[in-house]
C-alpha cells in the first residue's frame, strides 16, 4: 500500500546583519530580523512506491521562513522572496551526498509523482524493494557571501521499485523524445544501437530511470559522457548517415561508428542504400522463383571516439552482420544469413530501427522523404523572418543555390526549414566566401561570417555541410533564339537581385536559356517551369518558356536571383 504524505518543513532562520555603512558613515546599520520559528511537522506513514501508478502523487512538501524578510528599520521595505532556496534530498542524515532541486522565487511547496521520486531514489543509490530513510531539508541562501541556512531535517521512510534499464530514449537538442532508442540487453550500463542522423546533430540520452546523459561539459571532451547537471548535449561528427552508437554510462564515454557502405554477396549481390528516416538499408531484388537465399552483409565503417575526436580522421573499421535473419548480430566479422525471398520484384530490407531486434527480410521499403525545396536564411540583411532563401538543385547532394544581396554586420544563419529551432553557423575556420557548417547551439552561438556588402551567388551543400559564395560582377544571358553569344542584362535600380533584358523572339530555342555569372560557363542558372536552378556544367539544362512566344514580337526577360524565378512579358 502507498501512503499519501503532506510534510511541513520549517526553515531555520538565521540572524544576519547587513551593513549599508562605511567606516566613516553616520547611516544606521540595518538588520534582517529572524522570522518567527515554525514548528516542524511530518507524516508518520511510509511511502511505498509502485510501478503500477507512475503518475500518481507520492509526496508533497511545503515550507516557509527565510524567503520572507523583515528589516529592523520599519521605514525600509524588505524585498520579497529574497532568498534562493533549494530542496535537498539525501540518503544519509549528514547530507554528505545530495540531490539538489532548485525552487522558483516565491514557491513554497513541491509535489513528487511516483515515477519522479523513484528515479531520484535510484540516483541516490537506494536498493529496490527495501525500506530505508530519506532525509529532506531546505537550503536557503540570501547572498553569495553569506553562509546558507537550513531547515530542520525531515526523515521519512521510503521504498523504491526496480526500473529495468534495458531501453533508453534518444532526445533531440531541446530534450524532446525522438523515435530512436539504444539498448542495454544485459542491463550493464552499456547502451548500443543504430542512429540515422545529420552531420553535427545534437542529442541527449535518457535512461528508463529518467537520468539524462550528455557530453561531459568540458571543451575538447566531445566523446566523454556525464549525467551531471552541468553537462552539455552530445553531438555527432560531420558525416551524415547511419551510426552504430555506443554509450558507456559506467566508464563515462561514447562513440559513433559511421557505416560508410554495406554490400550484399552470396546468392544475390549488390550495394545497399540507406534510408535515414526509416533507419533501414535496402536493395532491390528480382528473383525468377521463390526460395531461400544465403547472403553475407558486410561493409566499411569510420569510427569516431575519444582518440579521434569529432574532427577525425576517423579510424577505418570493417563492419558485418551475422546470426539469423530475425536476430542479427553486429561486429567486424559476420556469418552467412539465410533469407526467404518471393518470386518477382521485391526489396531486401535490413531494419536497424529496433536495437533489440535487428532483422533482414523481403518487404516493401518505406519511401525516402522528399528533401526540403528551399534553404532559408536570416541575417543577410536583417533578422526579420525567412524571406531570403535558395532553391534545391541537386537532391543527391542536398545542394541549394541562388543569389542574394548581402549587407550584414554580424553574419547570418542557414535554416533547413522556415523555423528558428534548427540553425547552422560557420565553423571556426569559415570565411565570408567559403567554409564548413555546424549546428548552432543557441541564439548567441555565432553565425556564418558575412562577406563585404554586395550581390553573391550562394551555393550550399547540406550533405557535406559546406558552402561557397561568389561575388557577382556581371550577369548575361545566352541560348535564346539559339544564339549562344552573351547578351547583357540590366540590374534593377530598386532591387539588386532582379535583372531584365529586352529581346525580339525570332526562332525556336532548342537548348534552353542560360544566365551566366561573370561570363563563367561553369557558373550559371538554368532550370525550367519558371524556376531558376544553379548549374555547374555545360550539360545542365537551360530554362525554357520562350518557345510559346510569338515570333516577331518584343519581350522582356526578367530574372529574380533572390527568389530564383524567371518570367517573359510582352513589351
Coordinates of C-alpha atoms in Angstrom, one line a residue:
X1 CA 0.0 0.0 0.0
X2 CA 1.3 3.5 -0.8
X3 CA 0.5 6.4 1.6
X4 CA 0.0 10.0 0.7
X5 CA 2.2 12.3 2.7
X6 CA 2.0 16.1 3.4
X7 CA 5.1 17.3 5.0
X8 CA 5.5 20.7 6.6
X9 CA 9.1 21.9 6.9
X10 CA 10.1 25.0 8.8
X11 CA 13.2 26.8 7.8
X12 CA 15.8 27.7 10.5
X13 CA 16.1 31.4 10.2
X14 CA 19.4 32.9 11.0
X15 CA 20.2 36.2 12.4
X16 CA 22.0 38.0 9.7
X17 CA 23.5 41.5 9.8
X18 CA 23.7 43.6 6.6
X19 CA 25.5 46.9 6.9
X20 CA 24.9 49.6 4.4
X21 CA 27.5 52.0 6.0
X22 CA 31.2 52.6 5.5
X23 CA 33.6 53.2 8.4
X24 CA 33.0 57.0 8.4
X25 CA 29.3 57.0 7.6
X26 CA 26.6 58.1 10.0
X27 CA 24.0 55.9 8.4
X28 CA 22.4 53.5 10.8
X29 CA 23.1 49.8 10.4
X30 CA 20.1 47.8 9.2
X31 CA 19.4 44.3 10.4
X32 CA 17.5 41.4 8.9
X33 CA 15.2 40.2 11.7
X34 CA 14.8 36.4 12.0
X35 CA 11.3 35.2 11.2
X36 CA 9.2 33.5 13.8
X37 CA 10.1 29.9 14.3
X38 CA 7.5 27.5 12.8
X39 CA 7.2 24.1 14.3
X40 CA 8.2 21.1 12.1
X41 CA 5.6 18.6 11.1
X42 CA 5.7 15.4 9.1
X43 CA 3.9 12.3 8.1
X44 CA 4.2 9.2 10.2
X45 CA 3.4 6.7 7.4
X46 CA 5.8 5.0 4.9
X47 CA 6.0 5.8 1.2
X48 CA 5.8 2.6 -0.8
X49 CA 6.3 3.4 -4.5
X50 CA 4.7 1.2 -7.1
X51 CA 5.4 0.9 -10.9
X52 CA 1.7 0.4 -11.5
X53 CA 0.9 4.1 -10.8
X54 CA 3.9 6.1 -12.2
X55 CA 1.9 9.3 -12.4
X56 CA 0.2 9.2 -9.1
X57 CA 1.1 11.7 -6.3
X58 CA 3.7 10.2 -3.9
X59 CA 4.7 13.1 -1.7
X60 CA 4.1 16.8 -1.1
X61 CA 6.3 19.2 0.9
X62 CA 5.8 22.8 1.8
X63 CA 7.7 25.3 3.9
X64 CA 8.1 29.0 4.9
X65 CA 10.7 31.2 6.5
X66 CA 13.9 32.6 5.0
X67 CA 12.3 33.6 1.8
X68 CA 10.4 36.3 3.6
X69 CA 12.4 39.1 5.2
X70 CA 11.7 41.7 7.9
X71 CA 14.2 44.6 8.4
X72 CA 15.0 46.3 11.7
X73 CA 14.2 49.8 10.2
X74 CA 10.4 49.9 9.6
X75 CA 10.8 52.8 7.2
X76 CA 12.6 50.5 4.8
X77 CA 10.7 47.9 2.6
X78 CA 12.2 44.5 2.6
X79 CA 12.5 42.7 -0.8
X80 CA 10.1 39.8 -1.3
X81 CA 11.4 36.3 -1.8
X82 CA 15.0 37.4 -1.4
X83 CA 16.4 34.0 -0.7
X84 CA 17.5 31.4 -3.2
X85 CA 16.0 28.1 -1.9
X86 CA 16.9 24.6 -2.8
X87 CA 15.3 21.3 -1.8
X88 CA 18.0 18.8 -0.7
X89 CA 17.4 15.0 -0.7
X90 CA 19.9 12.7 0.9
X91 CA 20.3 9.0 1.8
X92 CA 22.2 9.9 5.0
X93 CA 21.5 12.2 7.9
X94 CA 24.6 14.4 7.5
X95 CA 23.7 15.2 3.8
X96 CA 27.2 14.2 2.6
X97 CA 25.7 13.4 -0.8
X98 CA 22.6 15.2 -2.0
X99 CA 20.3 15.8 -5.0
X100 CA 19.5 19.5 -5.1
X101 CA 16.3 20.6 -6.7
X102 CA 16.1 24.3 -7.3
X103 CA 12.9 26.2 -6.4
X104 CA 11.5 29.3 -8.2
X105 CA 11.2 32.5 -6.3
X106 CA 8.0 32.6 -4.2
X107 CA 7.3 28.9 -4.4
X108 CA 6.7 27.3 -1.0
X109 CA 5.7 23.7 -2.0
X110 CA 6.8 20.8 -4.1
X111 CA 4.9 17.7 -5.2
X112 CA 6.6 14.5 -6.3
X113 CA 5.0 12.0 -8.6
X114 CA 5.7 8.3 -8.1
X115 CA 7.9 7.9 -11.2
X116 CA 9.9 11.0 -10.4
X117 CA 10.5 10.2 -6.8
X118 CA 11.5 6.6 -7.7
X119 CA 14.0 8.0 -10.2
X120 CA 15.5 10.3 -7.6
X121 CA 15.9 7.5 -5.1
X122 CA 17.6 5.4 -7.8
X123 CA 20.1 8.3 -8.3
X124 CA 20.8 8.4 -4.6
X125 CA 21.6 4.6 -4.6
X126 CA 18.5 3.2 -2.8
X127 CA 18.1 -0.6 -3.2
X128 CA 14.8 -1.5 -4.8
X129 CA 12.1 -3.2 -2.7
X130 CA 14.0 -2.3 0.5
X131 CA 12.6 0.2 3.0
X132 CA 15.1 3.0 4.0
X133 CA 15.0 6.5 5.4
X134 CA 15.0 9.6 3.1
X135 CA 16.3 12.9 4.6
X136 CA 14.9 16.2 3.3
X137 CA 15.8 19.8 4.1
X138 CA 15.6 23.2 2.6
X139 CA 18.8 25.2 1.9
X140 CA 18.3 28.9 1.8
X141 CA 20.9 31.5 0.6
X142 CA 20.5 35.3 0.8
X143 CA 23.7 36.2 -1.0
X144 CA 26.9 34.6 -2.3
X145 CA 29.0 36.0 0.6
X146 CA 26.5 34.8 3.3
X147 CA 26.6 31.4 4.8
X148 CA 23.4 29.3 3.8
X149 CA 20.9 28.5 6.4
X150 CA 19.0 25.2 6.6
X151 CA 15.6 24.0 7.7
X152 CA 15.2 21.2 10.3
X153 CA 15.6 17.8 8.7
X154 CA 12.6 15.7 7.8
X155 CA 13.1 11.9 7.9
X156 CA 10.6 9.7 6.0
X157 CA 10.7 6.0 5.2
X158 CA 10.6 5.2 1.5
X159 CA 10.6 2.0 -0.6
X160 CA 11.5 2.3 -4.3
X161 CA 10.9 -0.2 -7.1
X162 CA 13.3 -1.6 -9.7
X163 CA 13.4 0.0 -13.1
X164 CA 14.7 -2.2 -15.9
X165 CA 17.5 -0.3 -17.6
X166 CA 17.3 -2.1 -20.9
X167 CA 15.9 0.5 -23.3
X168 CA 16.8 4.2 -23.3
X169 CA 15.5 7.0 -25.5
X170 CA 17.4 9.4 -27.7
X171 CA 16.3 13.0 -27.1
X172 CA 16.8 15.9 -29.6
X173 CA 18.7 19.1 -28.8
X174 CA 15.7 20.6 -26.7
X175 CA 15.3 17.3 -24.8
X176 CA 12.2 16.2 -26.6
X177 CA 11.9 12.4 -27.3
X178 CA 12.7 11.0 -30.7
X179 CA 11.8 7.6 -32.1
X180 CA 15.4 6.4 -31.8
X181 CA 16.5 4.1 -28.9
X182 CA 19.6 2.5 -27.6
X183 CA 19.6 -0.8 -25.7
X184 CA 21.5 -2.5 -22.9
X185 CA 20.2 -6.1 -23.0
X186 CA 22.4 -7.1 -20.1
X187 CA 21.5 -4.1 -18.1
X188 CA 25.2 -3.3 -17.6
X189 CA 25.0 0.4 -18.3
X190 CA 26.4 0.0 -21.9
X191 CA 23.8 1.1 -24.5
X192 CA 24.1 0.4 -28.2
X193 CA 22.1 0.8 -31.4
X194 CA 21.9 2.4 -34.8
X195 CA 21.0 6.0 -35.3
X196 CA 20.2 7.9 -38.5
X197 CA 21.4 11.5 -38.1
X198 CA 22.6 14.6 -40.0
X199 CA 26.1 15.9 -39.6
X200 CA 26.7 17.7 -36.3
X201 CA 23.3 16.6 -34.9
X202 CA 22.9 17.5 -31.2
X203 CA 21.3 14.9 -28.9
X204 CA 20.8 13.7 -25.3
X205 CA 20.1 10.2 -24.0
X206 CA 17.6 9.4 -21.3
X207 CA 17.6 6.1 -19.4
X208 CA 14.4 4.4 -18.2
X209 CA 15.0 5.9 -14.7
X210 CA 14.9 9.4 -16.2
X211 CA 18.6 10.0 -15.8
X212 CA 19.7 12.2 -18.8
X213 CA 23.2 11.8 -20.3
X214 CA 25.2 14.3 -22.3
X215 CA 28.7 15.5 -23.0
X216 CA 31.0 16.0 -20.1
X217 CA 30.7 19.7 -20.4
X218 CA 34.3 20.5 -21.0
X219 CA 35.9 21.8 -24.1
X220 CA 37.8 19.1 -26.0
X221 CA 35.9 16.2 -24.3
X222 CA 33.4 15.5 -27.1
X223 CA 33.2 11.8 -26.5
X224 CA 33.2 11.9 -22.7
X225 CA 29.7 11.3 -21.2
X226 CA 28.2 12.7 -18.0
X227 CA 24.8 12.8 -16.3
X228 CA 25.8 15.8 -14.1
X229 CA 23.6 18.9 -14.1
X230 CA 26.4 21.0 -15.8
X231 CA 26.7 18.6 -18.8
X232 CA 26.3 19.7 -22.5
X233 CA 24.4 17.9 -25.2
X234 CA 26.2 15.2 -27.3
X235 CA 26.9 16.0 -31.0
X236 CA 27.8 13.8 -33.9
X237 CA 30.7 14.5 -36.3
X238 CA 30.2 16.0 -39.7
X239 CA 29.3 12.9 -41.9
X240 CA 25.5 12.4 -42.3
X241 CA 24.1 8.9 -42.2
X242 CA 24.0 5.7 -40.1
X243 CA 26.0 5.5 -36.9
X244 CA 26.4 2.5 -34.6
X245 CA 26.4 4.3 -31.4
X246 CA 27.8 3.1 -28.0
X247 CA 27.2 4.9 -24.7
X248 CA 29.1 3.5 -21.7
X249 CA 27.5 5.1 -18.7
X250 CA 29.8 3.1 -16.3
X251 CA 33.1 4.4 -17.7
X252 CA 31.6 7.7 -19.0
X253 CA 32.3 7.7 -22.7
X254 CA 30.5 7.2 -26.1
X255 CA 31.5 6.5 -29.7
X256 CA 29.9 6.7 -33.1
X257 CA 30.8 4.2 -35.9
X258 CA 29.6 5.7 -39.2
X259 CA 28.5 2.9 -41.6
X260 CA 30.1 4.2 -44.8
X261 CA 28.6 1.4 -47.0
X262 CA 27.1 -2.1 -47.0
X263 CA 27.4 -4.8 -49.6
X264 CA 25.3 -8.0 -50.2
X265 CA 27.2 -11.0 -51.5
X266 CA 26.4 -14.7 -51.9
X267 CA 23.3 -16.0 -53.8
X268 CA 22.4 -12.3 -54.5
X269 CA 24.8 -9.4 -54.6
X270 CA 24.8 -5.6 -54.8
X271 CA 25.2 -2.3 -52.9
X272 CA 22.6 -1.3 -50.2
X273 CA 21.2 2.2 -49.9
X274 CA 20.5 3.8 -46.5
X275 CA 17.1 5.4 -45.7
X276 CA 17.9 7.7 -42.8
X277 CA 14.3 8.4 -41.8
X278 CA 13.4 4.7 -41.6
X279 CA 16.8 3.6 -40.3
X280 CA 16.9 0.9 -42.9
X281 CA 19.3 -0.3 -45.6
X282 CA 17.6 -1.6 -48.7
X283 CA 18.4 -3.3 -52.0
X284 CA 16.0 -4.1 -54.9
X285 CA 15.9 -7.8 -55.8
X286 CA 14.2 -9.6 -58.7
X287 CA 14.0 -13.4 -58.5
X288 CA 12.6 -15.8 -61.0
X289 CA 11.4 -18.2 -58.3
X290 CA 10.7 -18.0 -54.6
X291 CA 13.1 -19.7 -52.2
X292 CA 15.8 -19.3 -49.6
X293 CA 19.0 -17.5 -50.4
X294 CA 22.2 -17.4 -48.4
X295 CA 23.9 -14.0 -48.1
X296 CA 26.5 -12.1 -46.3
X297 CA 26.2 -8.4 -45.3
X298 CA 29.5 -6.5 -44.9
X299 CA 31.0 -3.1 -45.4
X300 CA 33.2 -0.4 -44.2
X301 CA 32.9 2.0 -41.2
X302 CA 34.6 5.1 -39.8
X303 CA 34.9 5.1 -36.0
X304 CA 34.8 8.4 -34.1
X305 CA 35.7 8.3 -30.4
X306 CA 37.8 9.8 -27.7
X307 CA 41.0 9.2 -29.6
X308 CA 39.9 10.6 -33.0
X309 CA 37.6 13.4 -31.6
X310 CA 34.8 14.7 -33.8
X311 CA 37.2 16.3 -36.3
X312 CA 38.9 13.0 -37.1
X313 CA 40.5 11.5 -39.0
X314 CA 38.2 8.5 -38.1
X315 CA 39.6 5.0 -37.6
X316 CA 38.6 2.8 -40.6
X317 CA 37.0 -0.5 -39.5
X318 CA 35.3 -3.4 -41.2
X319 CA 31.6 -4.0 -40.3
X320 CA 29.4 -7.1 -40.8
X321 CA 26.3 -8.9 -39.7
X322 CA 25.8 -12.4 -38.5
X323 CA 23.2 -14.6 -36.7
X324 CA 19.9 -15.3 -38.3
X325 CA 17.5 -13.1 -40.3
X326 CA 15.3 -12.3 -37.3
X327 CA 18.0 -11.9 -34.7
X328 CA 21.1 -10.4 -36.3
X329 CA 24.4 -9.7 -34.6
X330 CA 26.8 -6.9 -35.5
X331 CA 30.6 -6.6 -35.4
X332 CA 33.7 -6.6 -37.5
X333 CA 33.1 -10.1 -38.9
X334 CA 29.9 -11.8 -39.9
X335 CA 28.4 -15.1 -40.9
X336 CA 26.2 -16.4 -43.7
X337 CA 22.5 -15.5 -43.2
X338 CA 19.5 -17.3 -44.8
X339 CA 16.6 -15.2 -46.1
X340 CA 13.3 -16.2 -47.7
X341 CA 12.6 -14.3 -50.9
X342 CA 9.4 -14.3 -53.1
X343 CA 9.4 -14.6 -56.8
X344 CA 9.5 -11.4 -58.8
X345 CA 10.5 -7.9 -57.8
X346 CA 10.9 -7.2 -54.1
X347 CA 13.2 -5.2 -51.7
X348 CA 15.7 -6.7 -49.3
X349 CA 15.4 -4.6 -46.1
X350 CA 18.0 -4.5 -43.3
X351 CA 15.9 -3.0 -40.5
X352 CA 18.0 -1.3 -37.7
X353 CA 15.3 0.7 -36.1
X354 CA 14.8 -1.6 -33.1
X355 CA 18.1 -2.1 -31.2
X356 CA 16.7 -5.3 -29.6
X357 CA 15.7 -6.9 -32.9
X358 CA 17.9 -6.3 -35.9
X359 CA 16.3 -8.0 -38.9
X360 CA 16.8 -8.6 -42.6
X361 CA 13.9 -9.7 -44.8
X362 CA 12.0 -9.2 -48.0
X363 CA 9.4 -6.4 -47.9
X364 CA 8.2 -3.0 -49.2
X365 CA 10.7 -0.3 -48.5
X366 CA 9.5 3.0 -46.9
X367 CA 9.7 5.9 -49.4
X368 CA 12.6 8.3 -48.9
X369 CA 11.3 11.6 -47.6
X370 CA 11.3 14.4 -50.1
X371 CA 14.0 16.9 -49.4
X372 CA 13.1 20.4 -48.4
X373 CA 12.7 22.6 -51.6
X374 CA 14.4 25.6 -50.0
X375 CA 17.2 26.5 -47.6
X376 CA 16.3 29.6 -45.6
X377 CA 18.4 32.5 -44.3
X378 CA 18.1 35.2 -41.7
X379 CA 20.6 38.0 -41.0
X380 CA 21.9 38.5 -44.5
X381 CA 20.3 42.0 -44.4
X382 CA 18.1 41.7 -41.3
X383 CA 16.7 39.1 -38.9
X384 CA 13.0 39.6 -39.7
X385 CA 11.9 36.1 -40.6
X386 CA 12.8 33.9 -43.5
X387 CA 12.1 35.9 -46.6
X388 CA 15.5 35.0 -48.1
X389 CA 16.1 31.5 -49.4
X390 CA 17.9 29.5 -52.1
X391 CA 16.5 26.6 -54.1
X392 CA 17.3 22.8 -54.2
X393 CA 19.1 22.0 -57.4
X394 CA 20.7 18.6 -56.6
X395 CA 18.7 16.1 -54.4
X396 CA 21.5 13.6 -54.1
X397 CA 23.9 16.0 -52.5
X398 CA 21.2 18.2 -51.0
X399 CA 22.7 21.2 -52.7
X400 CA 20.9 24.6 -52.8
X401 CA 21.7 27.6 -54.9
X402 CA 20.6 31.2 -55.5
X403 CA 21.9 34.7 -55.2
X404 CA 21.3 37.4 -52.6
X405 CA 22.3 41.0 -51.8
X406 CA 24.2 40.6 -48.5
X407 CA 24.7 43.6 -46.2
X408 CA 25.3 42.1 -42.8
X409 CA 27.3 43.4 -39.9
X410 CA 27.2 40.3 -37.7
X411 CA 26.8 37.5 -40.1
X412 CA 23.8 35.3 -40.9
X413 CA 22.4 31.8 -40.3
X414 CA 21.1 29.0 -42.5
X415 CA 17.9 27.1 -41.6
X416 CA 16.7 23.8 -43.2
X417 CA 13.1 24.9 -42.6
X418 CA 11.4 28.3 -42.0
X419 CA 11.7 27.7 -38.3
X420 CA 14.1 29.1 -35.7
X421 CA 14.6 25.7 -34.0
X422 CA 17.5 24.4 -36.2
X423 CA 20.1 26.8 -37.4
X424 CA 23.6 26.4 -38.9
X425 CA 26.5 28.6 -38.3
X426 CA 30.1 28.7 -39.7
X427 CA 32.9 26.6 -38.2
X428 CA 35.8 28.5 -36.6
X429 CA 37.8 28.5 -39.9
X430 CA 34.8 29.7 -42.0
X431 CA 35.2 32.9 -44.0
X432 CA 32.8 35.2 -45.8
X433 CA 33.3 33.3 -49.1
X434 CA 33.6 29.6 -48.1
X435 CA 33.7 27.2 -45.2
X436 CA 32.0 24.4 -43.3
X437 CA 28.7 24.5 -41.4
X438 CA 27.9 23.2 -37.9
X439 CA 24.7 23.4 -35.8
X440 CA 24.3 26.5 -33.6
X441 CA 23.6 25.5 -30.0
X442 CA 21.8 28.8 -29.0
X443 CA 20.7 32.1 -30.4
X444 CA 24.0 33.8 -29.5
X445 CA 26.3 30.9 -30.5
X446 CA 27.8 32.6 -33.6
X447 CA 26.9 32.9 -37.3
X448 CA 28.1 32.3 -40.8
X449 CA 30.6 35.1 -41.5
X450 CA 29.3 37.7 -44.0
X451 CA 31.4 38.9 -47.0
X452 CA 31.7 42.6 -47.9
X453 CA 28.4 44.2 -48.9
X454 CA 27.3 43.1 -52.4
X455 CA 25.4 40.6 -54.6
X456 CA 26.6 37.0 -54.3
X457 CA 25.8 33.6 -55.7
X458 CA 25.2 31.3 -52.7
X459 CA 25.9 27.6 -53.1
X460 CA 25.2 25.4 -50.0
X461 CA 25.8 21.6 -49.9
X462 CA 23.8 20.4 -46.9
X463 CA 25.0 16.8 -47.1
X464 CA 28.7 17.7 -46.8
X465 CA 27.7 20.8 -44.8
X466 CA 29.9 23.2 -46.9
X467 CA 29.2 26.5 -48.6
X468 CA 30.8 28.9 -51.1
X469 CA 29.9 32.4 -52.3
X470 CA 30.9 34.2 -55.5
X471 CA 30.6 37.9 -55.9
X472 CA 28.5 38.8 -59.0
X473 CA 30.2 41.3 -61.3
X474 CA 28.2 40.7 -64.5
X475 CA 25.0 38.9 -65.5
X476 CA 24.4 37.9 -69.1
X477 CA 22.0 35.5 -70.9
X478 CA 22.7 33.2 -73.8
X479 CA 21.0 30.4 -75.9
X480 CA 17.7 32.4 -76.6
X481 CA 16.8 32.1 -80.3
X482 CA 19.6 29.5 -80.5
X483 CA 22.0 32.4 -80.2
X484 CA 24.9 31.4 -77.9
X485 CA 26.6 34.8 -77.7
X486 CA 26.3 36.6 -74.5
X487 CA 23.7 39.4 -74.0
X488 CA 23.9 41.9 -71.2
X489 CA 21.1 42.1 -68.6
X490 CA 20.2 45.3 -66.7
X491 CA 20.1 45.4 -62.9
X492 CA 17.0 46.9 -61.3
X493 CA 17.6 50.2 -59.5
X494 CA 15.2 49.2 -56.7
X495 CA 16.1 45.6 -56.2
X496 CA 19.7 44.5 -56.9
X497 CA 18.7 40.8 -57.2
X498 CA 16.5 41.4 -60.2
X499 CA 17.8 41.7 -63.8
X500 CA 15.9 42.3 -67.1
X501 CA 16.7 42.1 -70.8
X502 CA 14.7 43.1 -73.9
X503 CA 14.7 40.8 -77.0
X504 CA 12.8 40.0 -80.2
X505 CA 11.5 36.5 -80.5
X506 CA 13.0 35.2 -83.8
X507 CA 13.0 31.4 -83.8
X508 CA 13.0 28.3 -81.6
X509 CA 15.3 27.9 -78.7
X510 CA 16.2 24.2 -78.8
X511 CA 18.6 24.0 -75.8
X512 CA 17.0 26.5 -73.4
X513 CA 18.4 29.7 -72.0
X514 CA 21.2 30.1 -69.5
X515 CA 22.1 33.1 -67.3
X516 CA 25.9 33.3 -67.0
X517 CA 27.5 34.8 -63.9
X518 CA 30.8 36.8 -64.5
X519 CA 30.9 35.3 -68.1
X520 CA 31.6 31.9 -66.5
X521 CA 30.1 29.0 -68.4
X522 CA 30.7 26.9 -65.3
X523 CA 28.6 29.2 -63.0
X524 CA 25.2 29.9 -64.4
X525 CA 21.4 29.4 -63.8
X526 CA 19.3 27.1 -65.8
X527 CA 16.1 25.3 -64.7
X528 CA 12.6 25.3 -66.1
X529 CA 8.9 25.9 -65.4
X530 CA 9.6 29.4 -64.1
X531 CA 12.3 28.3 -61.5
X532 CA 16.0 29.1 -61.8
X533 CA 18.4 26.3 -60.8
X534 CA 22.1 26.8 -60.2
X535 CA 24.1 24.9 -62.7
X536 CA 27.7 23.5 -62.7
X537 CA 28.4 22.0 -66.1
X538 CA 27.7 22.8 -69.8
X539 CA 25.3 19.8 -69.8
X540 CA 23.0 21.4 -67.2
X541 CA 19.6 22.2 -68.8
X542 CA 18.8 25.8 -69.6
X543 CA 15.4 27.2 -68.7
X544 CA 12.5 27.1 -71.1
X545 CA 9.3 29.1 -71.8
X546 CA 10.2 31.3 -74.7
X547 CA 9.1 28.8 -77.4
X548 CA 5.5 29.7 -76.7
X549 CA 6.1 33.3 -77.5
X550 CA 5.0 34.9 -80.8
X551 CA 7.8 35.2 -83.4
X552 CA 8.4 38.9 -84.3
X553 CA 7.2 40.3 -81.0
X554 CA 9.4 42.1 -78.4
X555 CA 9.5 40.7 -74.9
X556 CA 11.1 41.4 -71.6
X557 CA 13.0 38.6 -69.8
X558 CA 13.0 39.1 -66.0
X559 CA 15.1 37.0 -63.6
X560 CA 14.9 37.3 -59.9
X561 CA 18.1 35.7 -58.5
X562 CA 16.8 36.1 -54.9
X563 CA 13.6 34.2 -55.5
X564 CA 15.2 32.0 -58.2
X565 CA 12.4 32.7 -60.8
X566 CA 12.2 33.9 -64.4
X567 CA 9.3 35.3 -66.5
X568 CA 8.7 36.6 -70.0
X569 CA 6.4 39.5 -70.6
X570 CA 5.2 41.2 -73.8
X571 CA 6.6 44.7 -74.2

